[in-house]
Amino acid sequence: VEFQSVAKLGHVDAELDKDGLARSVYLKAGIGSTTWSHLSLALLELGGSITTNALIGERANVLAAEASTLTWRRDHRVMIPFAGSPGRFKRVSYSQIIEGHNLDELRGKTVFVGVTASGLGGELATPVSGHVAPMAGVEFDAHVFENLRNGRMIEPLPYGVAALLTALLVLVLVCFYTRLSPRGALLAVFLFMLAITAFTVVLARFFQFWYPPAATLIALTISYPLWSWRRLESVARTLLFERERTSATLRAIGDGVIVTDTKTLIRYLNPVAESLTGYTLAQARGRHLDCVVKVVDGDGASRLASSNLKSIEGAGTYSEGSVLFLKNGPQIHAIRITCSVLRDKRERNCGHVLAISNITELLAMAEKLQHQATHDELTALPNRRLLLDRIQGAIATARRSEECVAIMFVDLDDFKKINDSLGHASGDHVLKAVAARLRTIVRETDTVSRWGGDEFVIVATRLPEHHAIKEIATKILNVLSPPFSVADQEIAITASVGISLYPDDGDDVDALLKKADIAMYRVKDRQRGSFGIYSYDMNIWTAERLAFERRMREACDSDEFELHYQPQLDLSTSQIRGAEALLRWRQNNGEWISPAYFIPIAEESELIQKIGEWVIRRSFLQTKAWQESALSPLSISVNLSVRQLMHRDFHQFVANAIDETQLDPTWIRFEITETTLMRDFEGCRDKLEQLKALGFSLSIDDFGTGYASLSYLRRFPVDELKIDGSFVRNIASQQDDAAIVQAVIALARGMHLSVVAEGVEDSAQLSFLRRNHCDTAQGYLISRPVPAVDLLHFIQSQDGQYVH
């Protein structure tokens, strides 16, 4: 009765998995509702070791409508950790217990009684026992009881947690896929599956949670081929992109590209190759290379394009260095071919790639550049570089054949007058016409070149005798004698020709050119418009010329130059109103050197720049000294050369001279010749405007001897015109000169300019100038140029008046 009072009904319910093994039980079950405890749970509940509220396990999700039906319901599913093995619990025969044996062994222990019939005595296969030695049902329930009492039952993870963990594990591995190679990804999947299995065991063993790895393993197993497919798809897209990019590159590059197989059958042509060969890709595919690429060499001989391919089998690349010519119907293109071998993984030849560069335009450009480098741009004649090479070759040829070579320097006389009067465009026209005429008189073996400026050099070769040179020189003078038509004007030009001979005058290029140049300058000095052959005395003349230049430089340093002043008479008041500063050179031995001799040489040697600065500074100081004396202020005229005026530092030098001398610039008048003004109209005008801005007066010297038009004259900021002495000399006896002087005076009046007549030497000239209202006279009649001290005495002796 006592045992009956504590008895409790318990069910025995073990779930068999699909593989026939019992891994889990339900702690609660019943018909219609889960009201009955499992046998092991019931035993624990009787002993008070566990309460229903503390049950673990997976809860059943039963709808209310289904709960009322008389069906077997399960709840609180738990996993059984079969840590032991079959036979772990001690078995005692029930018959021995009835007979009273082994009772002490049972005291204080939980005893499970099982019968040999079906039911509790039935056998179950477990993960420990397996299918070979199933575990008795009573022993299975003893395991459940033992695990429940010790709290070792394993609770399945909730579906949501398991799904989230599965997704997280799969996502982690998928993220690794993108960073691994296909082989690496396969190895990662294998290792990850092992890791998940180990993770499941650890979770169940130490944390009593069951995470079924099947879903994760299946997901990983499926994800790898899916990832491989995606990777294959990505690789396919990449290959397609690379193919399109390669195709676009081949279409865009400027070279023709041809791909052949090992039999030199064409597999691909890019558009440039199609244009060069005249074949489309469809037409060329499958044809032999030699049928499509028709190559000839520079001599027109046909060449097989495939003949060079076998020679590059071992080298891998080949570049045809020589220029070939590709025939495309009537068109021929200059090309260069570069070839490369296509090889597979085993380094076997699987085809060729030919790159064809069309260098037709490049060769044409190279020829043009070569021509520009060796020919004069204006006249298209050989320039100095090519000339020196031609002379060298002519000397070498003449040395072998014992013949004569003539070097002829041709210089156009007074050519700068054309540039000064008509402009540089007209001058260029004349130079081209001269070059064309000179070409007509030379043989094919001769050379006509432009040395520079208005100088030409002719090289005459294969001359058996010296007298033939004079005939060529005469032809040069004769062909240039007819007038040239420029800007509707007929212009006559003469030339001075200097000649040197090989081998008489030297056996190298520099010596022959130098002596021809010396001969040309000697002709210009003696008789322009003729020719002269170099002789030894010309060397003496050149040496004297160089010595004179050196002497002139020494004169600058030793202060041998001095200024003389020629008075200028105001014809309306008969007073000396100013003077012109004139340069004189008296050597240390007292000998005078004429300005007409040394000033042109100074301009040619550029000494005029240094001398001109000395003249300006000295005249400024003298003018300032006169202004500080009792003498009435004088206006001083200072001559400028074109080299001085156009020098880049001239304006700054003049401004500095004003600051140094503290001179009022209104008392200085700069004189510039008419030809100087017309040499560079725009440049001169800018320079004159700069001088005008500083306060200087400006005068045009030698007016009437140049080629200035009235339209140019009115654009210059000048204040005065000086009539050249060549017109004044005969105004009393020559009607033409008188008319010119009267016209200049009238022109100046109309333009509000003052007029100075220079070269006045007698009373008749002075009277004529007074009658025609000329402003100022200058000449020997009034006074010769005198030093500054003598000018002061001259003015004082006249008491301010000059009466004639």
PDB file of C-alpha atoms in Angstrom, residues 205-403:
ATOM      1  CA  ARG A 205      29.561  17.773 -25.205  1.00  0.00           C
ATOM      2  CA  PHE A 206      30.263  20.829 -23.149  1.00  0.00           C
ATOM      3  CA  PHE A 207      27.218  23.071 -23.584  1.00  0.00           C
ATOM      4  CA  GLN A 208      24.396  20.494 -23.928  1.00  0.00           C
ATOM      5  CA  PHE A 209      23.069  22.009 -27.112  1.00  0.00           C
ATOM      6  CA  TRP A 210      22.499  20.049 -30.257  1.00  0.00           C
ATOM      7  CA  TYR A 211      23.197  21.814 -33.516  1.00  0.00           C
ATOM      8  CA  PRO A 212      22.364  19.566 -36.470  1.00  0.00           C
ATOM      9  CA  PRO A 213      25.206  20.089 -38.961  1.00  0.00           C
ATOM     10  CA  ALA A 214      23.451  18.438 -41.858  1.00  0.00           C
ATOM     11  CA  ALA A 215      21.885  21.656 -43.134  1.00  0.00           C
ATOM     12  CA  THR A 216      25.190  23.503 -42.949  1.00  0.00           C
ATOM     13  CA  LEU A 217      27.104  20.682 -44.585  1.00  0.00           C
ATOM     14  CA  ILE A 218      24.520  20.409 -47.334  1.00  0.00           C
ATOM     15  CA  ALA A 219      24.605  24.201 -47.811  1.00  0.00           C
ATOM     16  CA  LEU A 220      28.383  24.170 -48.012  1.00  0.00           C
ATOM     17  CA  THR A 221      28.338  21.225 -50.363  1.00  0.00           C
ATOM     18  CA  ILE A 222      25.862  23.039 -52.618  1.00  0.00           C
ATOM     19  CA  SER A 223      27.547  26.458 -52.246  1.00  0.00           C
ATOM     20  CA  TYR A 224      30.844  25.312 -53.689  1.00  0.00           C
ATOM     21  CA  PRO A 225      29.507  24.337 -57.119  1.00  0.00           C
ATOM     22  CA  LEU A 226      27.286  27.424 -57.049  1.00  0.00           C
ATOM     23  CA  TRP A 227      30.313  29.556 -56.232  1.00  0.00           C
ATOM     24  CA  SER A 228      32.337  27.723 -58.878  1.00  0.00           C
ATOM     25  CA  TRP A 229      29.589  28.445 -61.372  1.00  0.00           C
ATOM     26  CA  ARG A 230      29.533  32.101 -60.361  1.00  0.00           C
ATOM     27  CA  ARG A 231      33.317  32.232 -60.560  1.00  0.00           C
ATOM     28  CA  LEU A 232      33.188  30.541 -63.944  1.00  0.00           C
ATOM     29  CA  GLU A 233      30.610  33.070 -65.022  1.00  0.00           C
ATOM     30  CA  SER A 234      32.837  35.900 -63.711  1.00  0.00           C
ATOM     31  CA  VAL A 235      35.835  34.444 -65.504  1.00  0.00           C
ATOM     32  CA  ALA A 236      33.762  34.173 -68.649  1.00  0.00           C
ATOM     33  CA  ARG A 237      32.701  37.820 -68.307  1.00  0.00           C
ATOM     34  CA  THR A 238      36.327  38.818 -67.672  1.00  0.00           C
ATOM     35  CA  LEU A 239      37.479  36.856 -70.689  1.00  0.00           C
ATOM     36  CA  LEU A 240      34.743  38.440 -72.780  1.00  0.00           C
ATOM     37  CA  PHE A 241      35.759  41.896 -71.536  1.00  0.00           C
ATOM     38  CA  GLU A 242      39.427  41.165 -72.235  1.00  0.00           C
ATOM     39  CA  ARG A 243      38.470  39.920 -75.666  1.00  0.00           C
ATOM     40  CA  GLU A 244      36.461  43.053 -76.382  1.00  0.00           C
ATOM     41  CA  ARG A 245      39.226  45.275 -74.989  1.00  0.00           C
ATOM     42  CA  THR A 246      41.834  43.443 -77.059  1.00  0.00           C
ATOM     43  CA  SER A 247      39.640  43.716 -80.113  1.00  0.00           C
ATOM     44  CA  ALA A 248      39.062  47.440 -79.466  1.00  0.00           C
ATOM     45  CA  THR A 249      42.796  47.949 -78.948  1.00  0.00           C
ATOM     46  CA  LEU A 250      43.629  46.161 -82.176  1.00  0.00           C
ATOM     47  CA  ARG A 251      41.031  48.279 -83.980  1.00  0.00           C
ATOM     48  CA  ALA A 252      42.365  51.496 -82.454  1.00  0.00           C
ATOM     49  CA  ILE A 253      46.125  51.109 -82.886  1.00  0.00           C
ATOM     50  CA  GLY A 254      47.795  52.630 -85.901  1.00  0.00           C
ATOM     51  CA  ASP A 255      49.662  49.474 -86.930  1.00  0.00           C
ATOM     52  CA  GLY A 256      48.282  46.621 -88.948  1.00  0.00           C
ATOM     53  CA  VAL A 257      48.059  43.331 -87.007  1.00  0.00           C
ATOM     54  CA  ILE A 258      47.885  39.924 -88.688  1.00  0.00           C
ATOM     55  CA  VAL A 259      47.573  36.622 -86.794  1.00  0.00           C
ATOM     56  CA  THR A 260      48.459  33.344 -88.512  1.00  0.00           C
ATOM     57  CA  ASP A 261      48.561  29.717 -87.516  1.00  0.00           C
ATOM     58  CA  THR A 262      51.569  27.416 -87.755  1.00  0.00           C
ATOM     59  CA  LYS A 263      50.913  26.943 -91.481  1.00  0.00           C
ATOM     60  CA  THR A 264      50.932  30.751 -91.989  1.00  0.00           C
ATOM     61  CA  LEU A 265      47.233  30.697 -92.772  1.00  0.00           C
ATOM     62  CA  ILE A 266      45.606  33.956 -91.729  1.00  0.00           C
ATOM     63  CA  ARG A 267      43.254  33.852 -88.753  1.00  0.00           C
ATOM     64  CA  TYR A 268      42.795  37.556 -87.968  1.00  0.00           C
ATOM     65  CA  LEU A 269      43.304  41.029 -89.509  1.00  0.00           C
ATOM     66  CA  ASN A 270      42.594  44.303 -87.756  1.00  0.00           C
ATOM     67  CA  PRO A 271      41.066  47.228 -89.716  1.00  0.00           C
ATOM     68  CA  VAL A 272      44.469  48.831 -90.384  1.00  0.00           C
ATOM     69  CA  ALA A 273      45.764  45.563 -91.843  1.00  0.00           C
ATOM     70  CA  GLU A 274      42.624  45.367 -93.974  1.00  0.00           C
ATOM     71  CA  SER A 275      43.334  48.869 -95.298  1.00  0.00           C
ATOM     72  CA  LEU A 276      46.990  48.095 -96.006  1.00  0.00           C
ATOM     73  CA  THR A 277      46.420  44.752 -97.738  1.00  0.00           C
ATOM     74  CA  GLY A 278      43.111  45.479 -99.453  1.00  0.00           C
ATOM     75  CA  TYR A 279      41.538  42.324 -97.971  1.00  0.00           C
ATOM     76  CA  THR A 280      38.744  42.166 -95.436  1.00  0.00           C
ATOM     77  CA  LEU A 281      38.951  39.697 -92.548  1.00  0.00           C
ATOM     78  CA  ALA A 282      36.332  37.497 -94.170  1.00  0.00           C
ATOM     79  CA  GLN A 283      38.253  37.473 -97.445  1.00  0.00           C
ATOM     80  CA  ALA A 284      41.658  36.854 -95.846  1.00  0.00           C
ATOM     81  CA  ARG A 285      40.738  34.230 -93.240  1.00  0.00           C
ATOM     82  CA  GLY A 286      42.143  30.874 -94.271  1.00  0.00           C
ATOM     83  CA  ARG A 287      44.354  32.308 -97.031  1.00  0.00           C
ATOM     84  CA  HIS A 288      48.109  31.944 -97.020  1.00  0.00           C
ATOM     85  CA  LEU A 289      50.057  34.954 -95.770  1.00  0.00           C
ATOM     86  CA  ASP A 290      51.932  35.424 -99.050  1.00  0.00           C
ATOM     87  CA  CYS A 291      48.636  35.694-100.925  1.00  0.00           C
ATOM     88  CA  VAL A 292      47.497  38.631 -98.808  1.00  0.00           C
ATOM     89  CA  VAL A 293      50.730  40.443 -97.904  1.00  0.00           C
ATOM     90  CA  LYS A 294      52.507  41.257-101.172  1.00  0.00           C
ATOM     91  CA  VAL A 295      55.897  42.715-100.250  1.00  0.00           C
ATOM     92  CA  VAL A 296      58.620  44.180-102.496  1.00  0.00           C
ATOM     93  CA  ASP A 297      61.965  45.651-101.510  1.00  0.00           C
ATOM     94  CA  GLY A 298      63.395  49.012-102.474  1.00  0.00           C
ATOM     95  CA  ASP A 299      64.513  47.712-105.868  1.00  0.00           C
ATOM     96  CA  GLY A 300      61.056  46.402-106.710  1.00  0.00           C
ATOM     97  CA  ALA A 301      61.960  42.736-106.219  1.00  0.00           C
ATOM     98  CA  SER A 302      59.172  40.615-104.757  1.00  0.00           C
ATOM     99  CA  ARG A 303      59.697  39.063-101.354  1.00  0.00           C
ATOM    100  CA  LEU A 304      57.679  36.439 -99.513  1.00  0.00           C
ATOM    101  CA  ALA A 305      56.293  37.755 -96.238  1.00  0.00           C
ATOM    102  CA  SER A 306      56.436  34.233 -94.758  1.00  0.00           C
ATOM    103  CA  SER A 307      60.114  33.714 -95.601  1.00  0.00           C
ATOM    104  CA  ASN A 308      61.234  35.302 -92.355  1.00  0.00           C
ATOM    105  CA  LEU A 309      58.850  33.429 -90.059  1.00  0.00           C
ATOM    106  CA  LYS A 310      60.885  30.234 -89.788  1.00  0.00           C
ATOM    107  CA  SER A 311      63.953  32.219 -88.808  1.00  0.00           C
ATOM    108  CA  ILE A 312      62.220  33.431 -85.674  1.00  0.00           C
ATOM    109  CA  GLU A 313      60.953  30.096 -84.390  1.00  0.00           C
ATOM    110  CA  GLY A 314      63.691  29.947 -81.748  1.00  0.00           C
ATOM    111  CA  ALA A 315      64.161  33.638 -81.077  1.00  0.00           C
ATOM    112  CA  GLY A 316      60.519  34.406 -80.390  1.00  0.00           C
ATOM    113  CA  THR A 317      60.552  37.892 -81.918  1.00  0.00           C
ATOM    114  CA  TYR A 318      61.828  39.365 -85.127  1.00  0.00           C
ATOM    115  CA  SER A 319      61.998  42.903 -86.456  1.00  0.00           C
ATOM    116  CA  GLU A 320      62.573  43.602 -90.122  1.00  0.00           C
ATOM    117  CA  GLY A 321      64.932  46.569 -89.888  1.00  0.00           C
ATOM    118  CA  SER A 322      64.929  47.502 -93.558  1.00  0.00           C
ATOM    119  CA  VAL A 323      62.092  49.384 -95.185  1.00  0.00           C
ATOM    120  CA  LEU A 324      59.792  47.183 -97.248  1.00  0.00           C
ATOM    121  CA  PHE A 325      57.029  48.196 -99.594  1.00  0.00           C
ATOM    122  CA  LEU A 326      53.544  46.693 -99.444  1.00  0.00           C
ATOM    123  CA  LYS A 327      51.579  46.616-102.682  1.00  0.00           C
ATOM    124  CA  ASN A 328      47.842  47.217-102.481  1.00  0.00           C
ATOM    125  CA  GLY A 329      46.714  47.405-106.065  1.00  0.00           C
ATOM    126  CA  PRO A 330      48.215  50.561-107.554  1.00  0.00           C
ATOM    127  CA  GLN A 331      49.164  51.854-104.103  1.00  0.00           C
ATOM    128  CA  ILE A 332      52.502  51.077-102.481  1.00  0.00           C
ATOM    129  CA  HIS A 333      53.030  51.675 -98.774  1.00  0.00           C
ATOM    130  CA  ALA A 334      56.419  51.879 -97.078  1.00  0.00           C
ATOM    131  CA  ILE A 335      56.292  49.503 -94.108  1.00  0.00           C
ATOM    132  CA  ARG A 336      58.311  47.866 -91.356  1.00  0.00           C
ATOM    133  CA  ILE A 337      57.344  44.416 -90.078  1.00  0.00           C
ATOM    134  CA  THR A 338      57.706  43.114 -86.521  1.00  0.00           C
ATOM    135  CA  CYS A 339      56.792  39.501 -85.815  1.00  0.00           C
ATOM    136  CA  SER A 340      56.287  37.473 -82.626  1.00  0.00           C
ATOM    137  CA  VAL A 341      55.741  33.750 -82.086  1.00  0.00           C
ATOM    138  CA  LEU A 342      52.664  32.478 -80.227  1.00  0.00           C
ATOM    139  CA  ARG A 343      53.519  29.577 -77.889  1.00  0.00           C
ATOM    140  CA  ASP A 344      51.408  27.266 -75.743  1.00  0.00           C
ATOM    141  CA  LYS A 345      52.169  26.011 -72.225  1.00  0.00           C
ATOM    142  CA  ARG A 346      54.592  23.483 -73.601  1.00  0.00           C
ATOM    143  CA  GLU A 347      56.493  26.203 -75.498  1.00  0.00           C
ATOM    144  CA  ARG A 348      55.316  24.817 -78.810  1.00  0.00           C
ATOM    145  CA  ASN A 349      54.744  27.134 -81.754  1.00  0.00           C
ATOM    146  CA  CYS A 350      51.046  27.700 -82.324  1.00  0.00           C
ATOM    147  CA  GLY A 351      51.132  30.693 -84.678  1.00  0.00           C
ATOM    148  CA  HIS A 352      52.543  34.124 -85.384  1.00  0.00           C
ATOM    149  CA  VAL A 353      51.544  37.751 -84.827  1.00  0.00           C
ATOM    150  CA  LEU A 354      52.767  40.259 -87.409  1.00  0.00           C
ATOM    151  CA  ALA A 355      52.684  43.999 -86.672  1.00  0.00           C
ATOM    152  CA  ILE A 356      52.945  46.107 -89.837  1.00  0.00           C
ATOM    153  CA  SER A 357      53.879  49.781 -89.350  1.00  0.00           C
ATOM    154  CA  ASN A 358      52.953  52.106 -92.196  1.00  0.00           C
ATOM    155  CA  ILE A 359      55.860  54.551 -92.335  1.00  0.00           C
ATOM    156  CA  THR A 360      54.997  56.195 -95.656  1.00  0.00           C
ATOM    157  CA  GLU A 361      54.184  59.548 -94.082  1.00  0.00           C
ATOM    158  CA  LEU A 362      57.078  59.161 -91.641  1.00  0.00           C
ATOM    159  CA  LEU A 363      59.543  58.715 -94.502  1.00  0.00           C
ATOM    160  CA  ALA A 364      58.046  61.675 -96.323  1.00  0.00           C
ATOM    161  CA  MET A 365      58.330  63.764 -93.155  1.00  0.00           C
ATOM    162  CA  ALA A 366      61.903  62.566 -92.620  1.00  0.00           C
ATOM    163  CA  GLU A 367      62.788  63.556 -96.184  1.00  0.00           C
ATOM    164  CA  LYS A 368      61.153  66.940 -95.634  1.00  0.00           C
ATOM    165  CA  LEU A 369      63.028  67.468 -92.372  1.00  0.00           C
ATOM    166  CA  GLN A 370      66.252  66.351 -94.016  1.00  0.00           C
ATOM    167  CA  HIS A 371      65.652  68.837 -96.813  1.00  0.00           C
ATOM    168  CA  GLN A 372      64.875  71.591 -94.298  1.00  0.00           C
ATOM    169  CA  ALA A 373      68.038  70.761 -92.370  1.00  0.00           C
ATOM    170  CA  THR A 374      70.212  70.959 -95.473  1.00  0.00           C
ATOM    171  CA  HIS A 375      68.472  73.630 -97.577  1.00  0.00           C
ATOM    172  CA  ASP A 376      67.675  77.285 -97.206  1.00  0.00           C
ATOM    173  CA  GLU A 377      64.022  77.897 -96.394  1.00  0.00           C
ATOM    174  CA  LEU A 378      63.643  80.959 -98.622  1.00  0.00           C
ATOM    175  CA  THR A 379      65.493  79.952-101.786  1.00  0.00           C
ATOM    176  CA  ALA A 380      65.467  76.122-101.417  1.00  0.00           C
ATOM    177  CA  LEU A 381      69.197  76.185-102.166  1.00  0.00           C
ATOM    178  CA  PRO A 382      71.643  74.056-100.163  1.00  0.00           C
ATOM    179  CA  ASN A 383      72.513  75.759 -96.871  1.00  0.00           C
ATOM    180  CA  ARG A 384      75.889  76.006 -95.160  1.00  0.00           C
ATOM    181  CA  ARG A 385      75.707  72.506 -93.721  1.00  0.00           C
ATOM    182  CA  LEU A 386      75.146  70.834 -97.088  1.00  0.00           C
ATOM    183  CA  LEU A 387      77.550  73.213 -98.813  1.00  0.00           C
ATOM    184  CA  LEU A 388      80.434  72.234 -96.527  1.00  0.00           C
ATOM    185  CA  ASP A 389      79.712  68.587 -97.210  1.00  0.00           C
ATOM    186  CA  ARG A 390      79.606  69.206-100.989  1.00  0.00           C
ATOM    187  CA  ILE A 391      82.913  71.104-100.895  1.00  0.00           C
ATOM    188  CA  GLN A 392      84.537  68.292 -98.910  1.00  0.00           C
ATOM    189  CA  GLY A 393      83.327  65.755-101.455  1.00  0.00           C
ATOM    190  CA  ALA A 394      84.436  67.926-104.382  1.00  0.00           C
ATOM    191  CA  ILE A 395      87.954  68.257-102.913  1.00  0.00           C
ATOM    192  CA  ALA A 396      88.200  64.476-102.423  1.00  0.00           C
ATOM    193  CA  THR A 397      87.093  63.838-106.011  1.00  0.00           C
ATOM    194  CA  ALA A 398      89.421  66.493-107.442  1.00  0.00           C
ATOM    195  CA  ARG A 399      92.334  65.092-105.460  1.00  0.00           C
ATOM    196  CA  ARG A 400      91.888  61.687-107.133  1.00  0.00           C
ATOM    197  CA  SER A 401      91.302  63.028-110.644  1.00  0.00           C
ATOM    198  CA  GLU A 402      93.823  65.895-110.386  1.00  0.00           C
ATOM    199  CA  GLU A 403      91.233  68.454-111.381  1.00  0.00           C
TER     200      GLU A 403
END
